[in-house]
Short mmCIF file of C-alpha atoms and ligand atoms in Angstrom, two decimals:
data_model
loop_
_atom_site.label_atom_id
_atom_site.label_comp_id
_atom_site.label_asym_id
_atom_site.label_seq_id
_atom_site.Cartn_x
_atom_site.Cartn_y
_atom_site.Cartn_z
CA UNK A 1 18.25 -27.80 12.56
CA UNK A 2 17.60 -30.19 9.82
CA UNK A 3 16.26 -28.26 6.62
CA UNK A 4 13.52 -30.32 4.88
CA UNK A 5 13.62 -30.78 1.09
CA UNK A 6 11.02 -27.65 0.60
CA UNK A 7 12.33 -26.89 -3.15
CA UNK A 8 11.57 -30.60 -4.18
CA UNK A 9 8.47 -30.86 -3.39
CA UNK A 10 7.16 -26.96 -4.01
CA UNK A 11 8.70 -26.16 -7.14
CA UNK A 12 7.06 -28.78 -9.18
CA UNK A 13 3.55 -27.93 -7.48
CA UNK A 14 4.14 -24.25 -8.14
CA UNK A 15 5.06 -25.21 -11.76
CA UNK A 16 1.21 -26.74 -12.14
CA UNK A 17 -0.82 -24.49 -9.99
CA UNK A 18 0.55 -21.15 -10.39
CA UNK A 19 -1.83 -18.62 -11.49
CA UNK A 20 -1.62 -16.92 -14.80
CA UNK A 21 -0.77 -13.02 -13.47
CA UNK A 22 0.04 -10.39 -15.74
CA UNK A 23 3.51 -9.83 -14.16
CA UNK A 24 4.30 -13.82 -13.73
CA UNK A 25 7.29 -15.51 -15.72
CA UNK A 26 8.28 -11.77 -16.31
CA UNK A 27 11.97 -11.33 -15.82
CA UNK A 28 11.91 -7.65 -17.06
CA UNK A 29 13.24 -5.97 -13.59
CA UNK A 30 10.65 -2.95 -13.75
CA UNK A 31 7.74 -4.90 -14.07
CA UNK A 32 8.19 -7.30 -11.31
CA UNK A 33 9.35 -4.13 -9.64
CA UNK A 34 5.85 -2.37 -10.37
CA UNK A 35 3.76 -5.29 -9.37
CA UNK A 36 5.54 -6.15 -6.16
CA UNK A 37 5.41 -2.58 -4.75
CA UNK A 38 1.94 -2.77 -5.99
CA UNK A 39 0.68 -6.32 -4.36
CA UNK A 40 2.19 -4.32 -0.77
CA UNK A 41 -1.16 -4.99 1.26
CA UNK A 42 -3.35 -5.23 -1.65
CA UNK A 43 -5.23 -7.94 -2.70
CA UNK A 44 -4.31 -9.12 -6.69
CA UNK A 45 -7.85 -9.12 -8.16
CA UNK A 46 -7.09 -5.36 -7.13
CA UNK A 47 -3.69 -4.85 -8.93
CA UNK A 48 -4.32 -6.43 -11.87
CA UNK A 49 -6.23 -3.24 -13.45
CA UNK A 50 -4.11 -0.81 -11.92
CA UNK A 51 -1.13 -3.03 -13.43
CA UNK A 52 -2.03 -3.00 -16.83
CA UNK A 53 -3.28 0.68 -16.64
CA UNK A 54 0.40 1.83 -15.53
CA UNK A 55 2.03 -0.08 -18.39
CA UNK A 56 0.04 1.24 -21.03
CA UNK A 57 1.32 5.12 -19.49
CA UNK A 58 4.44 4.34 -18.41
CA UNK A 59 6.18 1.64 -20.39
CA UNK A 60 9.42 1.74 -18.83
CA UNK A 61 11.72 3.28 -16.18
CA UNK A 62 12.60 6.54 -18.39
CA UNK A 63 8.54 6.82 -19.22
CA UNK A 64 7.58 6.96 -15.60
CA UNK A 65 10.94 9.11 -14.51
CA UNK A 66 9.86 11.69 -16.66
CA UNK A 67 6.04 11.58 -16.04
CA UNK A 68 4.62 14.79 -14.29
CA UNK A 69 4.25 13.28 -9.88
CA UNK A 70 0.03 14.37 -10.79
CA UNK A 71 -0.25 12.16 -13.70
CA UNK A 72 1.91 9.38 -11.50
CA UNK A 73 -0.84 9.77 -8.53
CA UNK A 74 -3.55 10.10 -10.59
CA UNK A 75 -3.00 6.50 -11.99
CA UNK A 76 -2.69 5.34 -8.42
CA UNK A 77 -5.95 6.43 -7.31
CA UNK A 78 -7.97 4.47 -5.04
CA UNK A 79 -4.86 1.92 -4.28
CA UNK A 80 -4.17 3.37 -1.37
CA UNK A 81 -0.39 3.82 0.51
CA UNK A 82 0.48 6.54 -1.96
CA UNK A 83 3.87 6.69 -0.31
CA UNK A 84 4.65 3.83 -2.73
CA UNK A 85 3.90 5.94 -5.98
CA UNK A 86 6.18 8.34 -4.81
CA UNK A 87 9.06 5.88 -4.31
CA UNK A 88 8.20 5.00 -7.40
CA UNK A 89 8.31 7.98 -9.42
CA UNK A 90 11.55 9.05 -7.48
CA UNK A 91 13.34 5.80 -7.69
CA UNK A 92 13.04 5.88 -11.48
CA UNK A 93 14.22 9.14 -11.66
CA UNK A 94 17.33 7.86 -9.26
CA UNK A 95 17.69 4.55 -11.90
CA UNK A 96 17.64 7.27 -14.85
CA UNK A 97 20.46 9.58 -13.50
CA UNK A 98 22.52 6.90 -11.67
CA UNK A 99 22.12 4.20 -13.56
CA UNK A 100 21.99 5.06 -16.85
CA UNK A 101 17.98 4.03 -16.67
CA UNK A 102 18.59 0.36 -16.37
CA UNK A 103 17.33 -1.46 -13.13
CA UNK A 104 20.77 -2.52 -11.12
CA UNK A 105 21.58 -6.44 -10.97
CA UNK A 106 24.17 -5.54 -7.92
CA UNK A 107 22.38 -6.94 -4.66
CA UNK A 108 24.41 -3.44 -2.74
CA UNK A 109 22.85 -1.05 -5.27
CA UNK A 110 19.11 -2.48 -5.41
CA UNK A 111 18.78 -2.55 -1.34
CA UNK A 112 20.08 1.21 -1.40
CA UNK A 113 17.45 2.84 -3.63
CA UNK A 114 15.29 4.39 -2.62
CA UNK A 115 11.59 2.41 -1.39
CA UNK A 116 13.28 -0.78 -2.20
CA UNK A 117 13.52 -2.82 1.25
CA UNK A 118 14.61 -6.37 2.07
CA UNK A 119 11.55 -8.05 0.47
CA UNK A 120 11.43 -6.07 -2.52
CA UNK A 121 14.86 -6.11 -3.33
CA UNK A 122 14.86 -9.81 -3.25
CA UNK A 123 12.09 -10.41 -5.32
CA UNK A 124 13.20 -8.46 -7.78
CA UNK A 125 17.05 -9.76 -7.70
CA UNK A 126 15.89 -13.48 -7.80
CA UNK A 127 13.17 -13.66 -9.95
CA UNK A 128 14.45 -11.29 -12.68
CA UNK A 129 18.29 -11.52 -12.41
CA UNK A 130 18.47 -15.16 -10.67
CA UNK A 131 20.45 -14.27 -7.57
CA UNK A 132 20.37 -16.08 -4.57
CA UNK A 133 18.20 -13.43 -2.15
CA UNK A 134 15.77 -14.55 0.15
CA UNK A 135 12.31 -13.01 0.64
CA UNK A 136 10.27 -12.48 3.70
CA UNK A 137 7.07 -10.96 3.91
CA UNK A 138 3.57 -11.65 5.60
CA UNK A 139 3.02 -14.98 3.45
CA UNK A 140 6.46 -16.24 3.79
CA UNK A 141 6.68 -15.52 7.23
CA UNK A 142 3.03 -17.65 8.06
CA UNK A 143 4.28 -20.83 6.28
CA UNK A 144 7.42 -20.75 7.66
CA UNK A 145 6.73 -19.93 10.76
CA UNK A 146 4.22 -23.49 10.69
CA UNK A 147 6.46 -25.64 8.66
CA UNK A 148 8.54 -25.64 11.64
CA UNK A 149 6.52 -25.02 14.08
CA UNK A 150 8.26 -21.76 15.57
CA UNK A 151 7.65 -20.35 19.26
CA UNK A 152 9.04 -16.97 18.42
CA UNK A 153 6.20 -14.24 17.96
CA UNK A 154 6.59 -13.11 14.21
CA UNK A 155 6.68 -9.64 15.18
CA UNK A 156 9.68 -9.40 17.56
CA UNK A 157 13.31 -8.30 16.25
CA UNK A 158 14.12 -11.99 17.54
CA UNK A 159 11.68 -13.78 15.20
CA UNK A 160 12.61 -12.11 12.13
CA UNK A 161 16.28 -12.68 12.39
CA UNK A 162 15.19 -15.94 12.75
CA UNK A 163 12.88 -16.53 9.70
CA UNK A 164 15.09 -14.06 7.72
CA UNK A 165 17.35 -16.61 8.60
CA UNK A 166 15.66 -19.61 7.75
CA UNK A 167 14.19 -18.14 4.07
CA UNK A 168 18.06 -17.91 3.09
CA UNK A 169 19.01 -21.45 3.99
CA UNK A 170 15.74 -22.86 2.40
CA UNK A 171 16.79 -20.92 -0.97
CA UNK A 172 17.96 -23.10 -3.58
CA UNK A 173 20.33 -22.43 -5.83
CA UNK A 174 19.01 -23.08 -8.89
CA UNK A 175 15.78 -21.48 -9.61
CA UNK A 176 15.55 -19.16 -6.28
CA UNK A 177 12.99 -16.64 -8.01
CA UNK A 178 10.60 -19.50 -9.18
CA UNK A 179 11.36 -21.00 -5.52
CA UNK A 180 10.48 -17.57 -4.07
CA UNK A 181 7.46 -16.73 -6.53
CA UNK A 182 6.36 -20.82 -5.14
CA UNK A 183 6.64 -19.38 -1.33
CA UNK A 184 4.09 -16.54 -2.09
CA UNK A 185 1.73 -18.75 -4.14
CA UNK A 186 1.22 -21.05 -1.58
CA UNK A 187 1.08 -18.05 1.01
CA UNK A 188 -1.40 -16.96 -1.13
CA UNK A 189 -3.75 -19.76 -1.94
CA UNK A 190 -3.24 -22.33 0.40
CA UNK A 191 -1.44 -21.75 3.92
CA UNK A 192 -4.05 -18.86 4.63
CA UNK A 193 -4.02 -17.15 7.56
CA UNK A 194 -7.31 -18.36 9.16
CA UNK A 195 -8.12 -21.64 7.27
CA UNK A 196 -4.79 -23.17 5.84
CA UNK A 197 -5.77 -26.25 3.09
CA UNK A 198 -3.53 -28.46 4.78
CA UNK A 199 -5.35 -31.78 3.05
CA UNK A 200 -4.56 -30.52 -0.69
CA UNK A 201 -0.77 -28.74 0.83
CA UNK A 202 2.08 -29.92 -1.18
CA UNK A 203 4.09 -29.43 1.63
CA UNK A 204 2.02 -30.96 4.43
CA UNK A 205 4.38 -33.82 5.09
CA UNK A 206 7.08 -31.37 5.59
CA UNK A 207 5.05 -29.47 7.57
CA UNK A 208 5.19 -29.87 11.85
CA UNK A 209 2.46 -27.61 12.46
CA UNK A 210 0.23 -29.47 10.39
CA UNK A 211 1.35 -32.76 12.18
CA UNK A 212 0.87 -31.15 15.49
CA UNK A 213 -2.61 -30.29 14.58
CA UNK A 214 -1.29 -26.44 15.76
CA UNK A 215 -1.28 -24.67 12.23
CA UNK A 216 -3.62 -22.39 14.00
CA UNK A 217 -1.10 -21.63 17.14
CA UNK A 218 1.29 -20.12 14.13
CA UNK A 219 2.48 -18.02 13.12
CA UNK A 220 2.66 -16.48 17.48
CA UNK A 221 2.42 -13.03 17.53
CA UNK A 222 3.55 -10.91 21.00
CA UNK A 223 0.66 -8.96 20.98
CA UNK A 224 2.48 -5.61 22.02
CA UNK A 225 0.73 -3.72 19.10
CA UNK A 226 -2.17 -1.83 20.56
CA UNK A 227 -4.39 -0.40 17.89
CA UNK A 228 -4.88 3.27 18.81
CA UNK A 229 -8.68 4.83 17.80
CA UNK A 230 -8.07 8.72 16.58
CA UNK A 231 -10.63 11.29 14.93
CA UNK A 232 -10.61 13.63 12.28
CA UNK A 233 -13.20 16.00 10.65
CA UNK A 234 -13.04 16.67 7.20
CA UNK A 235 -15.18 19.88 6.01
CA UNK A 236 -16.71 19.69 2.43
CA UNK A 237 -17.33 23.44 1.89
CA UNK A 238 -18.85 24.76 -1.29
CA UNK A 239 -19.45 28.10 -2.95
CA UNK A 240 -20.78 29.24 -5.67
CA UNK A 241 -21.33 25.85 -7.63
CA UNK A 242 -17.43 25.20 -6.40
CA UNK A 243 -15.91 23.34 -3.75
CA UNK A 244 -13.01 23.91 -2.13
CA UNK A 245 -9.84 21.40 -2.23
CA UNK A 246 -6.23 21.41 -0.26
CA UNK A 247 -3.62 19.85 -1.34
CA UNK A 248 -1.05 17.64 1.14
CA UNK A 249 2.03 18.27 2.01
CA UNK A 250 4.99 16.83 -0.29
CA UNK A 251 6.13 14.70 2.89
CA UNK A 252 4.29 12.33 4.98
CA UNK A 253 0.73 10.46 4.84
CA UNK A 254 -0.77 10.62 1.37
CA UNK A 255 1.94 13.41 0.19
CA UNK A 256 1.14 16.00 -2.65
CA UNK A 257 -3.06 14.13 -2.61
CA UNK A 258 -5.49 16.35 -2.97
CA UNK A 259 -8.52 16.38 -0.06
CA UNK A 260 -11.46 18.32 1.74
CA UNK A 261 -9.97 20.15 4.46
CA UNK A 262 -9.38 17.47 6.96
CA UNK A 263 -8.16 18.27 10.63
CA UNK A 264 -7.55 15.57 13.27
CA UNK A 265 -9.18 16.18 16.77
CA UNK A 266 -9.93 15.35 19.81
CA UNK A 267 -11.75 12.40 21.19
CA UNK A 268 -14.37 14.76 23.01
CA UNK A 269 -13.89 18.03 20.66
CA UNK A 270 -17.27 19.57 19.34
CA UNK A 271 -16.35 19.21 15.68
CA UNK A 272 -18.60 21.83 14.51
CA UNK A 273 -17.45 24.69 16.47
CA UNK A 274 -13.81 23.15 15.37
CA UNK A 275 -14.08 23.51 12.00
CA UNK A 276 -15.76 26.91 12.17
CA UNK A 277 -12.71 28.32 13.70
CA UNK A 278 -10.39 26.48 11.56
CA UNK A 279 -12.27 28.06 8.64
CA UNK A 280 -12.86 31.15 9.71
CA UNK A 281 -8.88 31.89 10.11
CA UNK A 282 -8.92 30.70 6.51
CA UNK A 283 -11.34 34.04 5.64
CA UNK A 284 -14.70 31.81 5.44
CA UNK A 285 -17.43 32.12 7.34
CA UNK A 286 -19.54 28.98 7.98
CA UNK A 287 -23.00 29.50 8.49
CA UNK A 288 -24.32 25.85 9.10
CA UNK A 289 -21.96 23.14 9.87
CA UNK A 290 -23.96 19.31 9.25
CA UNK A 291 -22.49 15.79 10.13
CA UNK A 292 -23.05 13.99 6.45
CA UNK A 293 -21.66 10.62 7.59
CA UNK A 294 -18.73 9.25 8.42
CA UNK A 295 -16.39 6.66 6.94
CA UNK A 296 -13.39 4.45 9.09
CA UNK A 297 -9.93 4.35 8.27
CA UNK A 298 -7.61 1.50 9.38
CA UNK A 299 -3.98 2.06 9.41
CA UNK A 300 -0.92 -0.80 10.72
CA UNK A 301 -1.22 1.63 14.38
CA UNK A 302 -4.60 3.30 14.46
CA UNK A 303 -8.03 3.22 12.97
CA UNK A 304 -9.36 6.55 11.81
CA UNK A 305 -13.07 8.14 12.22
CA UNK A 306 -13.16 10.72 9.83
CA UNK A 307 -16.68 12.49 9.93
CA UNK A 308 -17.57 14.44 6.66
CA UNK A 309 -19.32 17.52 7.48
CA UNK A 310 -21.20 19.55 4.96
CA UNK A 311 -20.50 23.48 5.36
CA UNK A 312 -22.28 26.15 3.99
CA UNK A 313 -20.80 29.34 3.93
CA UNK A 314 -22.77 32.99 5.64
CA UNK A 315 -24.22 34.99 2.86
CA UNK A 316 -22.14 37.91 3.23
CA UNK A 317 -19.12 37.07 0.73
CA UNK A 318 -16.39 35.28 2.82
CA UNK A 319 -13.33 36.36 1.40
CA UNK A 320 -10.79 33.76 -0.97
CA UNK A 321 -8.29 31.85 0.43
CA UNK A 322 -5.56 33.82 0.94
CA UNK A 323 -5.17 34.72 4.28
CA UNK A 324 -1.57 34.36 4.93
CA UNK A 325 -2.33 33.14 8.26
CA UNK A 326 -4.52 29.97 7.23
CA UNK A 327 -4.04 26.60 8.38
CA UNK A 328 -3.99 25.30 4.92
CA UNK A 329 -4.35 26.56 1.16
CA UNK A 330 -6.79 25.22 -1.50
CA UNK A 331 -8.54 25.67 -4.54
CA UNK A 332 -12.29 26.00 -5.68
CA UNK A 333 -13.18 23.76 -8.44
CA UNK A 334 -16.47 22.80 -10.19
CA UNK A 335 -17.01 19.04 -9.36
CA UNK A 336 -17.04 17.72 -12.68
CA UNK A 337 -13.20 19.38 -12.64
CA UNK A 338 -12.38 16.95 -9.63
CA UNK A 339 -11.19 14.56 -11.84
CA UNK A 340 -8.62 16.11 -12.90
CA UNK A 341 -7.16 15.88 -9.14
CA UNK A 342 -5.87 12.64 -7.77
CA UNK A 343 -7.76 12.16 -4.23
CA UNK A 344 -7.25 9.01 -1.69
CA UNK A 345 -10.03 6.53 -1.65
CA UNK A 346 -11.75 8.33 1.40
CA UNK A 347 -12.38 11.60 -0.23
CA UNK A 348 -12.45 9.55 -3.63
CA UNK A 349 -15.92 8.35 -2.01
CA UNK A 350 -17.12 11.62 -0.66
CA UNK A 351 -17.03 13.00 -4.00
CA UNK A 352 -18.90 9.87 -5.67
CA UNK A 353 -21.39 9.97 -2.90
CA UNK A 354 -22.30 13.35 -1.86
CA UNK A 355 -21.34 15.93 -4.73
S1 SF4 B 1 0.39 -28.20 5.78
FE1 SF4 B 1 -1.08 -26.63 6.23
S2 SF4 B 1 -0.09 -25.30 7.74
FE2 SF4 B 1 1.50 -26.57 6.80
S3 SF4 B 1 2.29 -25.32 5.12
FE3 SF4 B 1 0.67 -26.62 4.25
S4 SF4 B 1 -1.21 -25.39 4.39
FE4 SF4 B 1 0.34 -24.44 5.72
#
């Protein structure tokens, strides 16, 4: 296949258009680091407070290695994917004791640590150390995928190899972090996914998908994912001007988060009588069980439906939480302490909007 001069022709647009972002014509490895694993499915306008926020705490790699994991999640509130704060946090402390708290520049030692995957490792080894390492995410994947006008469905082993592949070759030796950072920006502001700019494309000459007139055939996809629907009932239960919180396990979906009790359950379960039991093998007694709203949750697999229900607890004292037989343990806090706790953006909203 005959590679077209994309380097040419992008890297002097990107030079002129690129926006001005906090992290941009950074080479310092832990801040393109930081804003890469923060940009993961979020949109920049997002980041850019969040960004600045995490500097001002955690200056550098020994700052945040050394940071309490609550103070870490706290700052990541409302971001969502908390599994990347964690990486964080423990990949600094790996860079501290390893690594003497510099970020490595060897390509072997920054794909092994820990949360750092193909894409991210490659950002961060072109753009702040200069090395030749491609990059491949959602973006990348669209305008490649239409520059040459590929028949393989983006989300088969088959089609990654391929663009994988094809990012190397296109790589060019001088400048490959500006050529990368070029690949995202016009991911990002032109070659969209539903209405690529094709007229104002720096590229679009280049581009055979564009001179097909079948930009919108690509990038194929094979369709096997099926979106699964699931249900969960979380149970806002107060007492005595407190409310009672659980904390998450240290593995797993939004690890060591705080929440209301949250339970998933069946598609036909009564959720009422449900949480009752749930809470009454935690020593409380729920008198009256209400449906408050409920709020949806979409995942990569699955889209949640997570009804809040208000409880309110039988007069007769229900005793604390410390059955040792309870499905879960928590706390009772005043709600002006909630702050204090770092929740995900769901229960982040139940306790704007209902307490
Ligand atoms: S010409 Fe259109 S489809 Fe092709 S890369 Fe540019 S914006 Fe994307």
């Amino acid at each position: 296949m005959k590679l077209p001069p994309l380097s040419a022709t992008l890297l002097p647009w990107y030079e002129k258009n690129k926006r001005p972002l906090p992290w941009r014509d950074s080479r310092d490895p832990y801040r393109i680091w930081v804003s890469e694993i923060m940009l993961q499915q979020t949109q920049v306008k997002t980041v850019i407070p969040y960004y600045h926020r995490w500097l001002d705490a955690f200056p550098d790699i020994a700052s945040l290695a050394k940071a309490p994991l609550s103070k870490v999640l706290k700052l990541w509130e409302g971001l969502g994917y908390y599994r990347r704060a964690n990486n964080l946090h423990e990949t600094a402390k790996v860079i501290v004791e390893n690594h003497n708290g510099r970020f490595p520049s060897d390509p072997a030692m920054v794909y092994s640590l820990p949360g750092i995957g193909k894409y991210t490792g490659g950002a961060i080894l072109s753009i702040a150390f200069g090395k030749s390492a491609p990059i491949l995410d959602g973006n990348v994947a669209r305008i490649l995928s239409r520059i040459f006008a590929l028949d393989d469905p983006v989300d088969t082993p088959k089609g990654l190899k391929k663009l994988w592949k094809l990012a190397a070759l296109l790589l060019p030796e001088k400048n490959p972090g500006d050529f990368n950072q070029s690949m995202m920006e016009l991911g990002a502001t032109l070659c969209l996914p539903q209405e690529p700019a094709c007229l104002i494309c720096p590229v679009s000459e280049l581009c055979k998908a564009h001179e097909t007139g079948k930009e919108q055939d690509c990038p194929r996809k094979s369709g096997k994912t099926k979106i699964k629907k699931v249900r969960a009932a979380c149970a806002v239960v107060s007492r005595d001007g407190r409310v009672l919180i659980t904390q998450r396990p240290a593995s797993g979906l939004w690890a060591h988060l705080w929440e209301f009790p949250t339970f998933r359950i069946a598609e036909k379960e009564d959720a009422g009588s449900f949480l009752t039991k749930q809470l009454l093998t935690a020593g409380l007694n729920a008198q009256k069980i209400t449906l408050k709203t409920s709020l949806r949750r979409a995942y990569t697999d699955h889209v949640e439906n997570l009804e809040i229900y208000g409880c309110e607890l039988s007069p007769e004292r229900s005793k604390t939480l410390s059955v040792p037989d309870a499905p879960f343990s928590g706390q009772w806090v005043k709600p002006r302490e909630l702050k204090r706790f770092a929740f995900s953006s769901a229960h982040a909203k139940i306790i704007r909007e209902y307490l």
